[in-house]
mmCIF file of C-alpha atoms in Angstrom:
data_model
loop_
_atom_site.group_PDB
_atom_site.id
_atom_site.type_symbol
_atom_site.label_atom_id
_atom_site.label_comp_id
_atom_site.label_asym_id
_atom_site.label_seq_id
_atom_site.Cartn_x
_atom_site.Cartn_y
_atom_site.Cartn_z
ATOM 1 C CA MET S 3 -9.871 -57.064 -71.423
ATOM 2 C CA THR S 4 -8.365 -60.500 -70.829
ATOM 3 C CA ALA S 5 -9.186 -61.926 -67.423
ATOM 4 C CA VAL S 6 -6.284 -63.193 -65.340
ATOM 5 C CA ASP S 7 -7.171 -66.122 -63.131
ATOM 6 C CA LEU S 8 -5.501 -65.271 -59.837
ATOM 7 C CA PRO S 9 -6.305 -67.006 -56.552
ATOM 8 C CA ILE S 10 -7.756 -64.914 -53.778
ATOM 9 C CA PRO S 11 -4.837 -64.270 -51.391
ATOM 10 C CA ALA S 12 -5.174 -65.781 -47.949
ATOM 11 C CA LEU S 13 -4.962 -62.822 -45.582
ATOM 12 C CA PRO S 14 -6.411 -63.878 -42.227
ATOM 13 C CA PRO S 15 -7.245 -60.827 -40.111
ATOM 14 C CA ARG S 16 -5.160 -60.203 -37.043
ATOM 15 C CA THR S 17 -7.467 -60.544 -34.074
ATOM 16 C CA PRO S 18 -6.268 -58.500 -31.093
ATOM 17 C CA LEU S 19 -5.352 -60.477 -27.979
ATOM 18 C CA ARG S 20 -7.908 -59.726 -25.287
ATOM 19 C CA ARG S 21 -6.909 -58.442 -21.865
ATOM 20 C CA PRO S 22 -7.727 -61.126 -19.261
ATOM 21 C CA THR S 23 -10.576 -59.993 -16.996
ATOM 22 C CA ARG S 24 -13.109 -61.285 -14.568
ATOM 23 C CA GLN S 25 -16.397 -62.271 -16.104
ATOM 24 C CA ILE S 26 -19.796 -60.920 -15.118
ATOM 25 C CA ARG S 27 -23.288 -61.689 -16.283
ATOM 26 C CA VAL S 28 -25.751 -59.101 -17.558
ATOM 27 C CA GLY S 29 -28.867 -61.208 -17.683
ATOM 28 C CA LYS S 30 -28.219 -63.878 -20.304
ATOM 29 C CA VAL S 31 -25.178 -62.043 -21.704
ATOM 30 C CA LEU S 32 -21.645 -62.664 -20.475
ATOM 31 C CA VAL S 33 -19.231 -59.718 -20.332
ATOM 32 C CA GLY S 34 -15.476 -60.076 -19.936
ATOM 33 C CA GLY S 35 -13.498 -63.201 -19.249
ATOM 34 C CA GLY S 36 -13.052 -63.920 -22.941
ATOM 35 C CA ALA S 37 -16.735 -63.526 -23.858
ATOM 36 C CA PRO S 38 -17.462 -61.804 -27.190
ATOM 37 C CA ILE S 39 -17.389 -58.016 -27.030
ATOM 38 C CA THR S 40 -20.948 -56.775 -26.797
ATOM 39 C CA VAL S 41 -22.609 -53.711 -28.309
ATOM 40 C CA GLN S 42 -24.906 -51.577 -26.203
ATOM 41 C CA SER S 43 -27.195 -48.625 -26.761
ATOM 42 C CA MET S 44 -29.697 -46.586 -24.781
ATOM 43 C CA THR S 45 -33.335 -45.834 -25.443
ATOM 44 C CA THR S 46 -34.346 -42.241 -26.104
ATOM 45 C CA THR S 47 -38.018 -42.640 -25.189
ATOM 46 C CA PRO S 48 -39.307 -41.681 -21.745
ATOM 47 C CA THR S 49 -39.024 -44.974 -19.879
ATOM 48 C CA ALA S 50 -42.442 -44.455 -18.333
ATOM 49 C CA GLU S 51 -43.903 -44.773 -21.855
ATOM 50 C CA VAL S 52 -43.659 -48.551 -21.780
ATOM 51 C CA ASP S 53 -44.954 -49.386 -25.246
ATOM 52 C CA ALA S 54 -42.750 -46.815 -26.981
ATOM 53 C CA THR S 55 -39.718 -47.966 -25.015
ATOM 54 C CA LEU S 56 -40.345 -51.629 -25.824
ATOM 55 C CA GLN S 57 -40.811 -50.752 -29.490
ATOM 56 C CA GLN S 58 -37.440 -49.010 -29.542
ATOM 57 C CA ILE S 59 -35.829 -51.948 -27.758
ATOM 58 C CA ALA S 60 -37.263 -54.242 -30.440
ATOM 59 C CA GLU S 61 -35.717 -52.065 -33.157
ATOM 60 C CA LEU S 62 -32.362 -52.102 -31.373
ATOM 61 C CA THR S 63 -32.530 -55.880 -31.001
ATOM 62 C CA ALA S 64 -33.232 -56.285 -34.710
ATOM 63 C CA ALA S 65 -30.180 -54.122 -35.474
ATOM 64 C CA GLY S 66 -27.939 -56.429 -33.419
ATOM 65 C CA CYS S 67 -27.881 -54.710 -30.027
ATOM 66 C CA ASP S 68 -26.836 -57.051 -27.206
ATOM 67 C CA ILE S 69 -27.711 -54.989 -24.120
ATOM 68 C CA VAL S 70 -29.940 -51.932 -23.719
ATOM 69 C CA ARG S 71 -29.941 -49.194 -21.093
ATOM 70 C CA VAL S 72 -32.979 -47.196 -20.018
ATOM 71 C CA ALA S 73 -33.037 -43.945 -18.045
ATOM 72 C CA VAL S 74 -34.705 -43.840 -14.639
ATOM 73 C CA PRO S 75 -34.900 -40.193 -13.557
ATOM 74 C CA SER S 76 -38.349 -40.387 -11.913
ATOM 75 C CA GLN S 77 -40.657 -42.620 -9.933
ATOM 76 C CA ASP S 78 -42.872 -43.124 -12.988
ATOM 77 C CA ASP S 79 -39.850 -44.503 -14.829
ATOM 78 C CA ALA S 80 -39.005 -46.789 -11.934
ATOM 79 C CA ASP S 81 -42.593 -48.038 -11.879
ATOM 80 C CA ALA S 82 -42.316 -48.994 -15.563
ATOM 81 C CA LEU S 83 -39.210 -51.133 -15.104
ATOM 82 C CA PRO S 84 -40.885 -54.456 -14.146
ATOM 83 C CA LYS S 85 -42.886 -54.613 -17.366
ATOM 84 C CA ILE S 86 -39.967 -53.478 -19.540
ATOM 85 C CA ALA S 87 -37.513 -55.913 -17.944
ATOM 86 C CA ALA S 88 -39.988 -58.784 -18.333
ATOM 87 C CA LYS S 89 -40.814 -58.116 -21.990
ATOM 88 C CA SER S 90 -37.469 -56.964 -23.384
ATOM 89 C CA PRO S 91 -35.798 -59.554 -25.660
ATOM 90 C CA ILE S 92 -32.342 -58.365 -24.531
ATOM 91 C CA PRO S 93 -31.016 -57.578 -21.046
ATOM 92 C CA VAL S 94 -32.066 -54.221 -19.615
ATOM 93 C CA ILE S 95 -29.746 -51.994 -17.594
ATOM 94 C CA ALA S 96 -31.337 -49.289 -15.448
ATOM 95 C CA ASP S 97 -29.419 -46.003 -15.576
ATOM 96 C CA ILE S 98 -29.535 -44.349 -12.160
ATOM 97 C CA HIS S 99 -28.482 -40.840 -11.150
ATOM 98 C CA PHE S 100 -29.079 -38.715 -8.052
ATOM 99 C CA GLN S 101 -31.542 -40.974 -6.180
ATOM 100 C CA PRO S 102 -30.234 -44.176 -4.528
ATOM 101 C CA LYS S 103 -33.783 -45.443 -4.047
ATOM 102 C CA TYR S 104 -34.082 -46.088 -7.775
ATOM 103 C CA VAL S 105 -31.119 -48.472 -7.608
ATOM 104 C CA PHE S 106 -33.103 -50.705 -5.266
ATOM 105 C CA ALA S 107 -36.253 -50.278 -7.362
ATOM 106 C CA ALA S 108 -34.391 -51.411 -10.483
ATOM 107 C CA ILE S 109 -32.986 -54.465 -8.740
ATOM 108 C CA ALA S 110 -36.426 -55.378 -7.412
ATOM 109 C CA ALA S 111 -37.943 -54.845 -10.886
ATOM 110 C CA GLY S 112 -35.819 -57.602 -12.409
ATOM 111 C CA CYS S 113 -33.394 -55.490 -14.418
ATOM 112 C CA ALA S 114 -30.340 -57.446 -15.531
ATOM 113 C CA ALA S 115 -27.951 -54.769 -14.259
ATOM 114 C CA VAL S 116 -27.834 -51.263 -12.845
ATOM 115 C CA ARG S 117 -25.539 -48.425 -13.880
ATOM 116 C CA VAL S 118 -24.593 -46.220 -10.954
ATOM 117 C CA ASN S 119 -22.784 -42.906 -11.290
ATOM 118 C CA PRO S 120 -20.947 -42.397 -7.996
ATOM 119 C CA GLY S 121 -20.236 -38.755 -8.753
ATOM 120 C CA ASN S 122 -23.845 -37.618 -8.588
ATOM 121 C CA ILE S 123 -25.748 -40.110 -6.440
ATOM 122 C CA ARG S 124 -26.438 -38.465 -3.118
ATOM 123 C CA LYS S 125 -24.582 -40.081 -0.217
ATOM 124 C CA PHE S 126 -23.537 -42.912 -2.553
ATOM 125 C CA ASP S 127 -20.696 -44.093 -0.312
ATOM 126 C CA ASP S 128 -23.167 -44.657 2.543
ATOM 127 C CA LYS S 129 -25.375 -46.858 0.340
ATOM 128 C CA VAL S 130 -22.711 -49.214 -1.008
ATOM 129 C CA ARG S 131 -23.290 -51.922 1.607
ATOM 130 C CA ASP S 132 -27.037 -52.033 0.949
ATOM 131 C CA ILE S 133 -26.626 -51.903 -2.840
ATOM 132 C CA ALA S 134 -24.093 -54.747 -2.735
ATOM 133 C CA ALA S 135 -26.389 -56.855 -0.572
ATOM 134 C CA ALA S 136 -29.448 -56.274 -2.768
ATOM 135 C CA ALA S 137 -27.532 -56.930 -5.987
ATOM 136 C CA THR S 138 -25.990 -60.105 -4.596
ATOM 137 C CA ALA S 139 -29.349 -61.448 -3.457
ATOM 138 C CA ALA S 140 -30.924 -60.784 -6.870
ATOM 139 C CA GLY S 141 -27.959 -61.924 -8.969
ATOM 140 C CA VAL S 142 -27.747 -58.479 -10.558
ATOM 141 C CA SER S 143 -24.490 -56.982 -11.794
ATOM 142 C CA LEU S 144 -23.557 -53.305 -11.723
ATOM 143 C CA ARG S 145 -21.675 -50.817 -13.842
ATOM 144 C CA ILE S 146 -19.636 -48.220 -12.029
ATOM 145 C CA GLY S 147 -20.046 -45.473 -14.590
ATOM 146 C CA VAL S 148 -17.722 -42.532 -14.068
ATOM 147 C CA ASN S 149 -18.373 -39.580 -16.361
ATOM 148 C CA ALA S 150 -16.236 -36.486 -16.891
ATOM 149 C CA GLY S 151 -19.322 -34.270 -16.714
ATOM 150 C CA SER S 152 -20.373 -35.499 -13.285
ATOM 151 C CA LEU S 153 -17.125 -36.343 -11.553
ATOM 152 C CA ASP S 154 -17.094 -36.414 -7.770
ATOM 153 C CA ALA S 155 -16.438 -32.884 -6.486
ATOM 154 C CA ARG S 156 -13.707 -34.173 -4.171
ATOM 155 C CA LEU S 157 -11.701 -35.475 -7.118
ATOM 156 C CA LEU S 158 -12.297 -32.374 -9.200
ATOM 157 C CA GLU S 159 -10.854 -30.334 -6.367
ATOM 158 C CA LYS S 160 -7.885 -32.665 -6.006
ATOM 159 C CA HIS S 161 -6.971 -32.915 -9.709
ATOM 160 C CA GLY S 162 -8.296 -29.588 -10.964
ATOM 161 C CA LYS S 163 -10.136 -31.164 -13.901
ATOM 162 C CA ALA S 164 -11.530 -34.428 -15.215
ATOM 163 C CA SER S 165 -8.105 -35.787 -16.080
ATOM 164 C CA PRO S 166 -7.343 -39.441 -16.843
ATOM 165 C CA GLU S 167 -5.956 -39.752 -13.322
ATOM 166 C CA ALA S 168 -9.124 -38.296 -11.793
ATOM 167 C CA LEU S 169 -11.413 -40.577 -13.803
ATOM 168 C CA ALA S 170 -9.427 -43.717 -13.013
ATOM 169 C CA GLU S 171 -9.070 -42.811 -9.333
ATOM 170 C CA SER S 172 -12.818 -42.261 -9.018
ATOM 171 C CA ALA S 173 -13.625 -45.651 -10.536
ATOM 172 C CA LEU S 174 -11.051 -47.538 -8.499
ATOM 173 C CA TRP S 175 -12.148 -45.841 -5.283
ATOM 174 C CA GLU S 176 -15.771 -46.811 -5.773
ATOM 175 C CA ALA S 177 -14.716 -50.327 -6.783
ATOM 176 C CA SER S 178 -12.783 -50.617 -3.528
ATOM 177 C CA LEU S 179 -15.910 -49.699 -1.537
ATOM 178 C CA PHE S 180 -17.804 -52.602 -3.102
ATOM 179 C CA GLU S 181 -14.826 -54.886 -2.591
ATOM 180 C CA GLU S 182 -14.953 -54.120 1.133
ATOM 181 C CA HIS S 183 -18.371 -55.776 1.170
ATOM 182 C CA GLY S 184 -17.294 -58.743 -0.930
ATOM 183 C CA PHE S 185 -19.040 -57.563 -4.107
ATOM 184 C CA THR S 186 -17.065 -57.714 -7.367
ATOM 185 C CA ASP S 187 -19.809 -58.412 -9.907
ATOM 186 C CA PHE S 188 -19.383 -55.183 -11.846
ATOM 187 C CA LYS S 189 -17.797 -53.583 -14.869
ATOM 188 C CA ILE S 190 -16.296 -50.106 -15.052
ATOM 189 C CA SER S 191 -16.485 -47.193 -17.469
ATOM 190 C CA VAL S 192 -14.614 -43.878 -17.402
ATOM 191 C CA LYS S 193 -16.109 -41.772 -20.170
ATOM 192 C CA HIS S 194 -14.800 -38.471 -21.498
ATOM 193 C CA HIS S 195 -15.639 -36.451 -24.609
ATOM 194 C CA ASP S 196 -11.985 -36.233 -25.627
ATOM 195 C CA PRO S 197 -10.717 -39.542 -27.080
ATOM 196 C CA ARG S 198 -7.161 -38.917 -25.872
ATOM 197 C CA THR S 199 -8.241 -38.407 -22.279
ATOM 198 C CA MET S 200 -10.579 -41.378 -22.481
ATOM 199 C CA ILE S 201 -7.855 -43.648 -23.900
ATOM 200 C CA ALA S 202 -5.409 -42.661 -21.172
ATOM 201 C CA ALA S 203 -7.994 -43.270 -18.443
ATOM 202 C CA TYR S 204 -8.884 -46.736 -19.721
ATOM 203 C CA ARG S 205 -5.226 -47.677 -20.021
ATOM 204 C CA GLN S 206 -4.705 -46.704 -16.393
ATOM 205 C CA LEU S 207 -7.675 -48.842 -15.380
ATOM 206 C CA ALA S 208 -6.455 -51.783 -17.440
ATOM 207 C CA ASP S 209 -3.115 -51.633 -15.634
ATOM 208 C CA ALA S 210 -4.691 -51.294 -12.191
ATOM 209 C CA CYS S 211 -7.509 -53.873 -12.152
ATOM 210 C CA ASP S 212 -8.939 -56.920 -13.883
ATOM 211 C CA TYR S 213 -12.580 -55.820 -14.019
ATOM 212 C CA PRO S 214 -14.389 -55.850 -17.393
ATOM 213 C CA LEU S 215 -14.362 -52.423 -19.021
ATOM 214 C CA HIS S 216 -17.225 -50.721 -20.828
ATOM 215 C CA LEU S 217 -15.867 -48.394 -23.519
ATOM 216 C CA GLY S 218 -17.447 -45.089 -24.416
ATOM 217 C CA VAL S 219 -16.633 -41.600 -25.644
ATOM 218 C CA THR S 220 -19.316 -39.570 -23.939
ATOM 219 C CA GLU S 221 -21.079 -36.706 -25.747
ATOM 220 C CA ALA S 222 -19.248 -37.748 -28.919
ATOM 221 C CA GLY S 223 -21.631 -35.670 -31.042
ATOM 222 C CA PRO S 224 -23.523 -36.277 -34.278
ATOM 223 C CA PRO S 225 -22.282 -38.443 -37.141
ATOM 224 C CA PRO S 226 -19.798 -38.375 -38.697
ATOM 225 C CA GLN S 227 -17.935 -36.554 -35.910
ATOM 226 C CA GLY S 228 -19.206 -38.773 -33.122
ATOM 227 C CA THR S 229 -18.672 -41.948 -35.098
ATOM 228 C CA ILE S 230 -15.102 -40.998 -35.972
ATOM 229 C CA LYS S 231 -14.213 -39.993 -32.402
ATOM 230 C CA SER S 232 -15.616 -43.233 -31.024
ATOM 231 C CA ALA S 233 -14.095 -45.425 -33.716
ATOM 232 C CA THR S 234 -10.680 -43.845 -33.220
ATOM 233 C CA ALA S 235 -10.674 -44.373 -29.460
ATOM 234 C CA PHE S 236 -12.202 -47.845 -29.604
ATOM 235 C CA ALA S 237 -9.842 -49.081 -32.309
ATOM 236 C CA ILE S 238 -6.776 -48.018 -30.326
ATOM 237 C CA LEU S 239 -7.980 -49.648 -27.118
ATOM 238 C CA LEU S 240 -9.492 -52.766 -28.676
ATOM 239 C CA ASN S 241 -6.383 -53.370 -30.736
ATOM 240 C CA ASP S 242 -4.490 -53.395 -27.433
ATOM 241 C CA GLY S 243 -6.989 -55.896 -26.044
ATOM 242 C CA ILE S 244 -8.733 -53.368 -23.788
ATOM 243 C CA GLY S 245 -12.543 -53.357 -23.747
ATOM 244 C CA ASP S 246 -15.267 -55.920 -23.141
ATOM 245 C CA THR S 247 -18.437 -54.057 -24.123
ATOM 246 C CA LEU S 248 -19.068 -50.699 -25.764
ATOM 247 C CA ARG S 249 -21.508 -47.993 -26.724
ATOM 248 C CA VAL S 250 -21.054 -45.527 -29.569
ATOM 249 C CA SER S 251 -22.735 -42.456 -28.056
ATOM 250 C CA LEU S 252 -24.191 -40.481 -30.966
ATOM 251 C CA THR S 253 -26.580 -37.589 -31.342
ATOM 252 C CA ALA S 254 -28.605 -39.805 -33.647
ATOM 253 C CA PRO S 255 -31.251 -42.531 -33.453
ATOM 254 C CA PRO S 256 -29.917 -45.313 -31.203
ATOM 255 C CA VAL S 257 -30.056 -47.890 -34.009
ATOM 256 C CA GLU S 258 -27.250 -45.908 -35.657
ATOM 257 C CA GLU S 259 -25.156 -46.414 -32.518
ATOM 258 C CA VAL S 260 -25.585 -50.158 -32.805
ATOM 259 C CA LYS S 261 -24.709 -50.243 -36.496
ATOM 260 C CA ALA S 262 -21.556 -48.222 -35.852
ATOM 261 C CA GLY S 263 -20.510 -50.413 -32.939
ATOM 262 C CA ILE S 264 -20.956 -53.612 -34.912
ATOM 263 C CA GLN S 265 -18.996 -52.231 -37.850
ATOM 264 C CA ILE S 266 -16.134 -51.177 -35.569
ATOM 265 C CA LEU S 267 -15.893 -54.686 -34.142
ATOM 266 C CA GLN S 268 -16.125 -56.289 -37.575
ATOM 267 C CA SER S 269 -13.345 -54.078 -38.924
ATOM 268 C CA LEU S 270 -11.015 -55.360 -36.193
ATOM 269 C CA GLY S 271 -11.953 -58.999 -36.659
ATOM 270 C CA LEU S 272 -13.689 -59.040 -33.273
ATOM 271 C CA ARG S 273 -17.117 -59.973 -34.626
ATOM 272 C CA PRO S 274 -18.029 -62.145 -37.627
ATOM 273 C CA ARG S 275 -18.600 -59.851 -40.561
ATOM 274 C CA GLN S 276 -21.931 -59.422 -42.265
ATOM 275 C CA LEU S 277 -22.465 -58.226 -45.809
ATOM 276 C CA GLU S 278 -19.680 -55.796 -46.682
ATOM 277 C CA ILE S 279 -19.636 -53.467 -49.667
ATOM 278 C CA VAL S 280 -16.177 -52.406 -50.839
ATOM 279 C CA SER S 281 -16.459 -49.431 -53.176
ATOM 280 C CA CYS S 282 -14.018 -46.938 -54.630
ATOM 281 C CA PRO S 283 -14.242 -43.241 -53.695
ATOM 282 C CA SER S 284 -14.490 -42.300 -57.388
ATOM 283 C CA CYS S 285 -12.112 -40.004 -59.232
ATOM 284 C CA GLY S 286 -11.551 -38.486 -62.654
ATOM 285 C CA ARG S 287 -10.800 -41.935 -64.094
ATOM 286 C CA ALA S 288 -14.258 -43.261 -63.308
ATOM 287 C CA GLN S 289 -16.402 -44.006 -66.329
ATOM 288 C CA VAL S 290 -19.508 -44.693 -64.287
ATOM 289 C CA ASP S 291 -21.388 -42.803 -61.575
ATOM 290 C CA VAL S 292 -19.849 -44.714 -58.677
ATOM 291 C CA TYR S 293 -22.017 -43.003 -56.060
ATOM 292 C CA ALA S 294 -25.267 -43.876 -57.811
ATOM 293 C CA LEU S 295 -24.152 -47.421 -58.624
ATOM 294 C CA THR S 296 -23.045 -48.099 -55.056
ATOM 295 C CA ALA S 297 -26.306 -46.733 -53.676
ATOM 296 C CA LYS S 298 -28.252 -49.069 -55.952
ATOM 297 C CA VAL S 299 -26.141 -52.043 -54.891
ATOM 298 C CA GLN S 300 -26.648 -51.138 -51.224
ATOM 299 C CA ALA S 301 -30.402 -50.971 -51.722
ATOM 300 C CA ALA S 302 -30.491 -54.260 -53.611
ATOM 301 C CA PHE S 303 -28.500 -56.080 -50.921
ATOM 302 C CA GLU S 304 -30.291 -54.553 -47.937
ATOM 303 C CA GLY S 305 -30.956 -57.349 -45.451
ATOM 304 C CA PHE S 306 -28.959 -59.931 -47.439
ATOM 305 C CA PRO S 307 -28.349 -62.708 -44.881
ATOM 306 C CA HIS S 308 -24.930 -63.940 -46.005
ATOM 307 C CA PRO S 309 -21.540 -62.362 -45.122
ATOM 308 C CA LEU S 310 -20.378 -61.682 -48.667
ATOM 309 C CA ARG S 311 -17.818 -59.027 -49.575
ATOM 310 C CA VAL S 312 -19.143 -57.190 -52.636
ATOM 311 C CA ALA S 313 -16.818 -54.821 -54.538
ATOM 312 C CA VAL S 314 -18.185 -51.944 -56.619
ATOM 313 C CA MET S 315 -15.374 -50.374 -58.633
ATOM 314 C CA GLY S 316 -15.496 -47.561 -61.144
ATOM 315 C CA CYS S 317 -12.437 -47.891 -63.386
ATOM 316 C CA VAL S 318 -9.933 -50.324 -64.866
ATOM 317 C CA VAL S 319 -6.926 -49.179 -62.792
ATOM 318 C CA ASN S 320 -7.674 -50.704 -59.389
ATOM 319 C CA GLY S 321 -11.098 -52.039 -60.220
ATOM 320 C CA PRO S 322 -10.219 -55.514 -61.509
ATOM 321 C CA GLY S 323 -7.813 -56.208 -58.646
ATOM 322 C CA GLU S 324 -10.238 -55.066 -55.950
ATOM 323 C CA ALA S 325 -13.159 -56.908 -57.510
ATOM 324 C CA ARG S 326 -11.041 -60.036 -57.832
ATOM 325 C CA GLU S 327 -10.272 -60.077 -54.092
ATOM 326 C CA ALA S 328 -13.931 -59.857 -53.101
ATOM 327 C CA ASP S 329 -16.390 -62.727 -53.062
ATOM 328 C CA LEU S 330 -18.323 -60.892 -55.718
ATOM 329 C CA GLY S 331 -17.598 -57.696 -57.598
ATOM 330 C CA VAL S 332 -17.890 -55.490 -60.626
ATOM 331 C CA SER S 333 -15.307 -53.414 -62.468
ATOM 332 C CA SER S 334 -17.173 -50.811 -64.492
ATOM 333 C CA GLY S 335 -16.340 -48.691 -67.509
ATOM 334 C CA ASN S 336 -17.356 -47.810 -71.069
ATOM 335 C CA GLY S 337 -21.018 -48.511 -70.360
ATOM 336 C CA LYS S 338 -20.523 -52.059 -69.121
ATOM 337 C CA GLY S 339 -19.308 -54.033 -66.145
ATOM 338 C CA GLN S 340 -17.171 -57.104 -65.691
ATOM 339 C CA ILE S 341 -18.709 -59.361 -63.066
ATOM 340 C CA PHE S 342 -16.234 -61.217 -60.840
ATOM 341 C CA VAL S 343 -17.060 -64.211 -58.656
ATOM 342 C CA ARG S 344 -14.279 -65.318 -56.319
ATOM 343 C CA GLY S 345 -11.506 -63.988 -58.451
ATOM 344 C CA LYS S 346 -12.779 -64.930 -61.886
ATOM 345 C CA VAL S 347 -14.519 -62.859 -64.540
ATOM 346 C CA ILE S 348 -17.654 -64.797 -65.365
ATOM 347 C CA ARG S 349 -19.454 -62.367 -67.652
ATOM 348 C CA THR S 350 -19.718 -58.811 -68.906
ATOM 349 C CA VAL S 351 -23.066 -57.009 -68.747
ATOM 350 C CA PRO S 352 -24.400 -53.601 -69.819
ATOM 351 C CA GLU S 353 -24.176 -50.925 -67.137
ATOM 352 C CA ALA S 354 -27.952 -50.925 -66.708
ATOM 353 C CA HIS S 355 -27.869 -54.617 -65.715
ATOM 354 C CA ILE S 356 -24.960 -54.532 -63.226
ATOM 355 C CA VAL S 357 -27.049 -54.526 -60.058
ATOM 356 C CA GLU S 358 -29.294 -57.293 -61.308
ATOM 357 C CA ALA S 359 -26.272 -59.377 -62.315
ATOM 358 C CA LEU S 360 -24.575 -58.920 -58.936
ATOM 359 C CA LEU S 361 -27.685 -59.953 -57.046
ATOM 360 C CA ASP S 362 -28.213 -62.990 -59.292
ATOM 361 C CA GLU S 363 -24.638 -64.137 -58.752
ATOM 362 C CA ALA S 364 -24.886 -63.531 -54.995
ATOM 363 C CA LEU S 365 -27.963 -65.731 -54.785
ATOM 364 C CA ARG S 366 -26.316 -68.380 -56.936
ATOM 365 C CA LEU S 367 -23.099 -68.276 -54.927
ATOM 366 C CA THR S 368 -24.794 -68.596 -51.541
ATOM 367 C CA ALA S 369 -27.178 -71.271 -52.783
ATOM 368 C CA THR S 370 -24.430 -73.562 -54.065
ATOM 369 C CA SER S 371 -21.569 -72.865 -51.667
ATOM 370 C CA THR S 372 -21.340 -73.813 -48.023
ATOM 371 C CA GLU S 373 -18.032 -72.025 -47.605
ATOM 372 C CA VAL S 374 -18.642 -68.287 -47.442
ATOM 373 C CA PRO S 375 -15.544 -66.492 -46.083
ATOM 374 C CA ALA S 376 -15.862 -65.237 -42.515
#
């Protein structure tokens, strides 16, 4: 096949315009006010098991997590917070339900922020003044975290269900209680398991206030269901500029939540991309085992530190064009592969040597070029 030297088309991604918000600080991380959208997750270890919790936080940090949340359902968990907050490499949010005393314990322990769920903290409204005072004195921010599964009984009675209106009203009501005491250092979430309800609730909030918003589809489920539900809802809201931090809530190891969140942001041009593998879904035209070849390429490039786009294509119909638009690619067929580097065919190798050739060219490209596409 004769190679056609075509330039890589300049197609800058459209970056959504962000909704203007106030800015808060979660430890060393800024949220809202134009700060980069952050990715959060939550540990699954008992918080009282300090070493196990810190180990999981380290794994989340290595995966790219910006902020981590830990559960505090008991006094033993509250007692573990000072050590965890001091040793965690990323800001720690204490997740508080039912007992107001743990809010104060988390603030005293040095946590970067506290998530409070107004719907199930006993006599929450009566504690707002004291919580606001303690948080202000410590420089700790809060998240008002409304959840469809634990909505205030008064609002359930009023609306009949956890509707978008009920979720938004709950959040805005609790925000107004803090505002009465001069405290506005918080972000808001209104999570629901149904993406449509969740989207409607966040849109209502975005229209009604300028607080940073934490996005989440609660109880989204296992992958791929949970990933798809979250990605669908997040993409719609983020593309409208709504959302300042997020968690992909999956029934899966928390590192998978972080990976999914980062990929969602990268796909919308809201976070610099890392290594990206573009591969065809395979079809009857393929003359190579695309699944096996892609898996080998993934394994070979695991941990590759440069943001290359690598195309793995299985036939001569779309393969050359797709490979040509990547930084690096292969179009395979008839027991061999054409290796493309930035739009040009540089060599043809036997099928058994494709992975080796791609890795060699990736190392050569990143060693000699200072201009790797973002």
